[in-house]
PDB file of C-alpha atoms and ligand atoms in Angstrom:
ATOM      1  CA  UNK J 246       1.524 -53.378   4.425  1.00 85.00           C
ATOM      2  CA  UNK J 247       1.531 -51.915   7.914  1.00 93.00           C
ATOM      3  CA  UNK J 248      -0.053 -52.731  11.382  1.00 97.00           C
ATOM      4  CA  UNK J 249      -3.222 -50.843  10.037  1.00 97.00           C
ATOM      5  CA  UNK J 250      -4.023 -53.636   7.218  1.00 94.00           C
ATOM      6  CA  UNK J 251      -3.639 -56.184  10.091  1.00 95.00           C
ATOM      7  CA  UNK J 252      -6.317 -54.041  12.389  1.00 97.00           C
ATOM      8  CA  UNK J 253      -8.611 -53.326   9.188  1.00 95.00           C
ATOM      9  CA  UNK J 254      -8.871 -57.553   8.813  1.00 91.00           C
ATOM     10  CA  UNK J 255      -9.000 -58.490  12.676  1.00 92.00           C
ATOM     11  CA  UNK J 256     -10.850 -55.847  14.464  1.00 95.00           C
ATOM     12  CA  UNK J 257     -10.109 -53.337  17.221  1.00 95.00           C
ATOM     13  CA  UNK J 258     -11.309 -55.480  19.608  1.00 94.00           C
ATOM     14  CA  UNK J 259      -8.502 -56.227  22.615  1.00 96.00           C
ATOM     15  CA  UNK J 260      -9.405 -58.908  25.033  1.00 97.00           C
ATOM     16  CA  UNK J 261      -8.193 -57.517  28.346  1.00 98.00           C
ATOM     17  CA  UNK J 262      -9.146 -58.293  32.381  1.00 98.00           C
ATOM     18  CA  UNK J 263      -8.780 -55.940  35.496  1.00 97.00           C
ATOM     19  CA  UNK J 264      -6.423 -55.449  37.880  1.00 94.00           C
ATOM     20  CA  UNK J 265      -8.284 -57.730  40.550  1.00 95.00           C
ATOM     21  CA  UNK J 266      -8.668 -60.654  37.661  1.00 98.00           C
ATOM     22  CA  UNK J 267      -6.925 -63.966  39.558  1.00 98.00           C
ATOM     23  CA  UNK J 268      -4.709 -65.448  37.477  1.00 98.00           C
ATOM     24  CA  UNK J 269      -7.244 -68.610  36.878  1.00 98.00           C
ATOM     25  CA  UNK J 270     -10.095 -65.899  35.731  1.00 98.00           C
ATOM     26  CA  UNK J 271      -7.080 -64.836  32.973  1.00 98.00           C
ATOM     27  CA  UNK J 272      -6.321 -68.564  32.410  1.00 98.00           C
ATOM     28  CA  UNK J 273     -10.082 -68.988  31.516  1.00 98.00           C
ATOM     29  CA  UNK J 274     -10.652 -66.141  29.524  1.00 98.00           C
ATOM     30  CA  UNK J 275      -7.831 -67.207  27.418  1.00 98.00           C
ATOM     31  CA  UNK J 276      -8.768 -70.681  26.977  1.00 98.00           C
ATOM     32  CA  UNK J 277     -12.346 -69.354  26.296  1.00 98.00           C
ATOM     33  CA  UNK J 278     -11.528 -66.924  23.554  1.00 97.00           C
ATOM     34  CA  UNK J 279      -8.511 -69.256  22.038  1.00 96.00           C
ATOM     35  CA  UNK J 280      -6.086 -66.523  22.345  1.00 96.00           C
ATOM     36  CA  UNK J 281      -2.462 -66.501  23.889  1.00 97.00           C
ATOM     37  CA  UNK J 282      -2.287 -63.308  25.752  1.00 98.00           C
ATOM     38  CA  UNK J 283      -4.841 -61.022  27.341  1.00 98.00           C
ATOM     39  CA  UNK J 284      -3.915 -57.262  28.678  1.00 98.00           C
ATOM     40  CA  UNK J 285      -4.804 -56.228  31.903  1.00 98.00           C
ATOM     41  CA  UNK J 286      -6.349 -53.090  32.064  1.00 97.00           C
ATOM     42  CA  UNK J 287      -6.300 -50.528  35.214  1.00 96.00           C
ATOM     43  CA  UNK J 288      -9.362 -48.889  36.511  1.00 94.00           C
ATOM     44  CA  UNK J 289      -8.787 -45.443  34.171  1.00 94.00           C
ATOM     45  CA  UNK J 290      -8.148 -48.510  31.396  1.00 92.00           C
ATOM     46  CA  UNK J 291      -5.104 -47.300  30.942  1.00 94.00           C
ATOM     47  CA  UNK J 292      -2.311 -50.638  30.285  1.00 97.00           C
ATOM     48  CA  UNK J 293      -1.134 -51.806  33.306  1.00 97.00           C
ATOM     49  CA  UNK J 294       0.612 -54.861  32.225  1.00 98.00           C
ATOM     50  CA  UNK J 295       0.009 -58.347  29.821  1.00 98.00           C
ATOM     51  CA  UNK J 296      -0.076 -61.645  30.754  1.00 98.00           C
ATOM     52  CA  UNK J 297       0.054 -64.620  28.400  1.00 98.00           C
ATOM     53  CA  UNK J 298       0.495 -68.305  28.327  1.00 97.00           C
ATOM     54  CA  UNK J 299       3.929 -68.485  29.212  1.00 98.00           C
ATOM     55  CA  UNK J 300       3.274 -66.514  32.132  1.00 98.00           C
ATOM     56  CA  UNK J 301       1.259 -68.821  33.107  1.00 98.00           C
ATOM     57  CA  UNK J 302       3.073 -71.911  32.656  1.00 98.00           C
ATOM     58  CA  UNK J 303       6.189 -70.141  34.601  1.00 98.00           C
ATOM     59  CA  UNK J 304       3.933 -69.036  37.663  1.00 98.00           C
ATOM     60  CA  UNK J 305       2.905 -72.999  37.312  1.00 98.00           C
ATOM     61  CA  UNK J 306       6.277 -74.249  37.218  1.00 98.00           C
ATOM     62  CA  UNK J 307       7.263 -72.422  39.763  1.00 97.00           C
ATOM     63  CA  UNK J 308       4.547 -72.146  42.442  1.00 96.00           C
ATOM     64  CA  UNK J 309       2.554 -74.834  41.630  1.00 97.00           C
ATOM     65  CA  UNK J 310      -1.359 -74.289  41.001  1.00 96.00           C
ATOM     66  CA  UNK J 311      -2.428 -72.464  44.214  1.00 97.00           C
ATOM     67  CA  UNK J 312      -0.841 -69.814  41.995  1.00 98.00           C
ATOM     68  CA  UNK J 313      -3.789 -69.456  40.203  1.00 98.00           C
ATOM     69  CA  UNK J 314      -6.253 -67.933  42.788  1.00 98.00           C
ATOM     70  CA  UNK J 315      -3.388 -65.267  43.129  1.00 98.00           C
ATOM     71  CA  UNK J 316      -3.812 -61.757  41.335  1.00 98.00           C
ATOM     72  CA  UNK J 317      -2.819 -61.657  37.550  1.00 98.00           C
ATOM     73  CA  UNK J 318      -0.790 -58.628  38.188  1.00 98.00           C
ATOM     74  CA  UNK J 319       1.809 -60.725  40.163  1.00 97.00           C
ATOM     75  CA  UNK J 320       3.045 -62.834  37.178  1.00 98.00           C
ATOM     76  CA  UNK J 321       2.034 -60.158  34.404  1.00 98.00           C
ATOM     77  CA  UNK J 322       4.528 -57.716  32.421  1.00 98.00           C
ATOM     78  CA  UNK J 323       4.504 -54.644  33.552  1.00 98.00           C
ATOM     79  CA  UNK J 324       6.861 -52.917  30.577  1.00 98.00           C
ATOM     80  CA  UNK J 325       4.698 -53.603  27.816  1.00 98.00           C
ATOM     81  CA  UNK J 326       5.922 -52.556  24.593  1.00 98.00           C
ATOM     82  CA  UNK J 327       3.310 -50.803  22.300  1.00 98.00           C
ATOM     83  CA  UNK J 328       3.435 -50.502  17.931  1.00 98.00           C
ATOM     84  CA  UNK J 329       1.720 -48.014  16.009  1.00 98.00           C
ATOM     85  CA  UNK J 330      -1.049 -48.559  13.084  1.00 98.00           C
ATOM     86  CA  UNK J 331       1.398 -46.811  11.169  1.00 97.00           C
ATOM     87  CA  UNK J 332       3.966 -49.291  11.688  1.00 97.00           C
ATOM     88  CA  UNK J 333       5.476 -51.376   9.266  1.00 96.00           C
ATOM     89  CA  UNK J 334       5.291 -55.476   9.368  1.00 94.00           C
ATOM     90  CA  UNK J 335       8.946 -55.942   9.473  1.00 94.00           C
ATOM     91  CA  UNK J 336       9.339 -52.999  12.133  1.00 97.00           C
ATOM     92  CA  UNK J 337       7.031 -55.281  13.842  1.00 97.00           C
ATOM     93  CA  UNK J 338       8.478 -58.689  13.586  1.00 96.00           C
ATOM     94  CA  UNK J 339      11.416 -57.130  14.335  1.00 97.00           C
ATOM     95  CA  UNK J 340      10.229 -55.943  17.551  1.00 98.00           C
ATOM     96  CA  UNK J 341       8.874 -59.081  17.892  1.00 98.00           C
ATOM     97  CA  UNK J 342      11.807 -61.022  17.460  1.00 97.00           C
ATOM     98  CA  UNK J 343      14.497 -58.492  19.690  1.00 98.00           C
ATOM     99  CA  UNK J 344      12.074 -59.022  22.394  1.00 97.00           C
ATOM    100  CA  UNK J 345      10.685 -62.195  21.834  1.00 97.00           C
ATOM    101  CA  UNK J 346       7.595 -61.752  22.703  1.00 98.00           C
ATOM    102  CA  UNK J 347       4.438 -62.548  20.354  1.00 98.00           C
ATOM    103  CA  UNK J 348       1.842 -60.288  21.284  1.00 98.00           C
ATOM    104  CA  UNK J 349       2.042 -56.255  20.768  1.00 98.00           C
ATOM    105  CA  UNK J 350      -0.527 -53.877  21.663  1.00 98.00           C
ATOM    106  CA  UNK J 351      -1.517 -50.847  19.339  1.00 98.00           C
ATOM    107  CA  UNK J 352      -1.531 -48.207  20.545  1.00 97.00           C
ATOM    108  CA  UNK J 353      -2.545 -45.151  18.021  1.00 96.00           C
ATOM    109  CA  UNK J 354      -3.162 -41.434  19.792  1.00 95.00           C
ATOM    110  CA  UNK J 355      -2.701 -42.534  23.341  1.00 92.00           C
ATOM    111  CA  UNK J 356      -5.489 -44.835  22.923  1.00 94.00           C
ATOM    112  CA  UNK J 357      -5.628 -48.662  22.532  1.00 96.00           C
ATOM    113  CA  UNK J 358      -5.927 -49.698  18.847  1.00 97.00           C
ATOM    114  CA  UNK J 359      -5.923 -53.252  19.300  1.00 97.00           C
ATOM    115  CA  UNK J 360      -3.440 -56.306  19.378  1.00 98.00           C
ATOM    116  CA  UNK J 361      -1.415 -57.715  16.801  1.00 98.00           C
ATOM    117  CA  UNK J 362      -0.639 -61.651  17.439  1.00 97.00           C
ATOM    118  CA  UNK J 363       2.548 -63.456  15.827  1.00 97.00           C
ATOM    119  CA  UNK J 364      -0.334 -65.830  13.925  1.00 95.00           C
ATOM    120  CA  UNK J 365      -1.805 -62.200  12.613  1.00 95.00           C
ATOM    121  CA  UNK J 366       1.590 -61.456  11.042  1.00 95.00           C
ATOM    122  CA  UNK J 367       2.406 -64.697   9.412  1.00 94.00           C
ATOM    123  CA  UNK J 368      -1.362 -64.823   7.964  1.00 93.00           C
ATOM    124  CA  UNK J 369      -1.034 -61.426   6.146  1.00 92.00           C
ATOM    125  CA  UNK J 370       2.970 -62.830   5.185  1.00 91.00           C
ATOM    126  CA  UNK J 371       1.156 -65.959   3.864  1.00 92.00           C
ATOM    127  CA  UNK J 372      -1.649 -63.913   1.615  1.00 89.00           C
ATOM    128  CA  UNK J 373       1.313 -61.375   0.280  1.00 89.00           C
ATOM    129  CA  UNK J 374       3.327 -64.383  -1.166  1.00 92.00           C
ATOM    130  CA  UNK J 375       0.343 -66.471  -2.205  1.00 93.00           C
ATOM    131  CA  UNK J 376      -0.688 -63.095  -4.229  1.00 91.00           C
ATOM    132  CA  UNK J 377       3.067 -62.417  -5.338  1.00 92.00           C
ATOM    133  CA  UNK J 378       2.804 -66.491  -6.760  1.00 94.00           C
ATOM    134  CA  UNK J 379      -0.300 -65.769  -8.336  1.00 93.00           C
ATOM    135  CA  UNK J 380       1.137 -62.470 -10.170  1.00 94.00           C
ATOM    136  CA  UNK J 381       4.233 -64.098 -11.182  1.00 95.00           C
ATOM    137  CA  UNK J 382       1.934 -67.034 -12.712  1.00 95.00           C
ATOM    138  CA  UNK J 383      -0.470 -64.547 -14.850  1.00 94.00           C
ATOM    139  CA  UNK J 384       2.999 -62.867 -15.900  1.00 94.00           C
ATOM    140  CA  UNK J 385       4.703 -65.934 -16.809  1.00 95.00           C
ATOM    141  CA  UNK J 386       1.704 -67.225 -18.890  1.00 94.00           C
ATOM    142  CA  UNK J 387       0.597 -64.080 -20.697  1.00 93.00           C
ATOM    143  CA  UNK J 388       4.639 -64.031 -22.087  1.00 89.00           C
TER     144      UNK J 388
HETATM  145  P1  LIG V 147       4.378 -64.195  24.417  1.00 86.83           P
HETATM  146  O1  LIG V 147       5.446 -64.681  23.494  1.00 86.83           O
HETATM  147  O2  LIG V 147       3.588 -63.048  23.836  1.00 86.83           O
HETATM  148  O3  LIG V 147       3.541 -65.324  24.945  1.00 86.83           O
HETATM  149  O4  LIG V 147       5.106 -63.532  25.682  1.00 86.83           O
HETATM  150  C1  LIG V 147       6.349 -63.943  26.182  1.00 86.83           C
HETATM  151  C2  LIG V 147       6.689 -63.046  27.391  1.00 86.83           C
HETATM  152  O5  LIG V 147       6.759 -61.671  26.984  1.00 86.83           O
HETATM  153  C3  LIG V 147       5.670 -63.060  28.544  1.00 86.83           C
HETATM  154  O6  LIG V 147       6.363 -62.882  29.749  1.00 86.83           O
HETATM  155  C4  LIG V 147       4.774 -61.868  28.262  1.00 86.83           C
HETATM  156  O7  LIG V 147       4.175 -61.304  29.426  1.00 86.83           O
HETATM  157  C5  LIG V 147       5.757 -60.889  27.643  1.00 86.83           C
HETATM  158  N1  LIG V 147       5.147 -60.036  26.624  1.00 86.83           N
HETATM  159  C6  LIG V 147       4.212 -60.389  25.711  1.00 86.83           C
HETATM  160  N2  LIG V 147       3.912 -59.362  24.922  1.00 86.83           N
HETATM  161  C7  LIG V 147       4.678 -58.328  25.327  1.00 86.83           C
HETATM  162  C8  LIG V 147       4.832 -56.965  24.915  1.00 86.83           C
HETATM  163  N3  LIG V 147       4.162 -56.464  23.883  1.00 86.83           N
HETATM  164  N4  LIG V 147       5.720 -56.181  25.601  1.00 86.83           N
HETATM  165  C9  LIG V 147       6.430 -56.678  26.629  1.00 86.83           C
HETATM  166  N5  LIG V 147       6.333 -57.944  27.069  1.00 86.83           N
HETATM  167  C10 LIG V 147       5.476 -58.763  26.429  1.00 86.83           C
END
């Protein structure tokens, strides 16, 4: 199981804003499309940074809301780490964990993939058990 199976279930899609998004456009968007973390996307749409819930509740805590008619790219991260399709799911929750963070972009030739959520890796975790259960079962009653 690698980032690839994830990508083959969810999509390519990536839910992103531009550079000139205000930070209340991102809060919307997010809110709109139930997510917790949109990318922000230059011009070229190259990756210029991503911005998620606790972003926002940080610029909230410690600006207060007039924050939110500033850009996005003021309270976004800018060193975004990237995984490969070809990456394993424990190479990514690893990465996930050393930089606790719960959101990783895919990034596969240069080009955006997609995204990979935390709630994307414990779904496929939760599917590989239930079928490991269910294999164990049809063992354990055919001897
Ligand atoms: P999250 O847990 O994804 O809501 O993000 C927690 C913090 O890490 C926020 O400041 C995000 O902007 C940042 N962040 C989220 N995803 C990444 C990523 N893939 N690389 C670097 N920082 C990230």
């Amino acid at each position: 199981m690698n980032v690839a199976t994830i990508l083959k279930h969810k999509g390519n899609d990536v839910v992103s804003v531009g550079p000139d998004a205000t930070l209340q456009e991102a809060v919307r968007l997010l809110a709109g499309k139930r997510i917790g973390a949109a990318l922000v996307l230059s011009e070229d749409k190259s990756l210029a940074g991503i911005v998620s819930e606790r972003d926002i509740v940080r610029a909230i805590a410690d600006r207060g809301p007039a924050c939110l008619q500033m850009p996005v790219t003021s309270f976004m991260t800018r060193a975004v780490e990237t995984c490969r399709p070809s990456d394993t799911i424990d190479q990514l929750m690893a990465q996930m964990t050393a930089g606790r963070f719960r959101h990783v972009p895919v990034v596969e030739d240069g080009r955006l993939a997609g995204i990979v959520s935390i709630g994307d890796v414990v779904k496929l975790r939760i599917a590989e058990t239930e079928l490991e259960v269910s294999a164990i079962r049809e063992y354990i009653a055919a001897h």
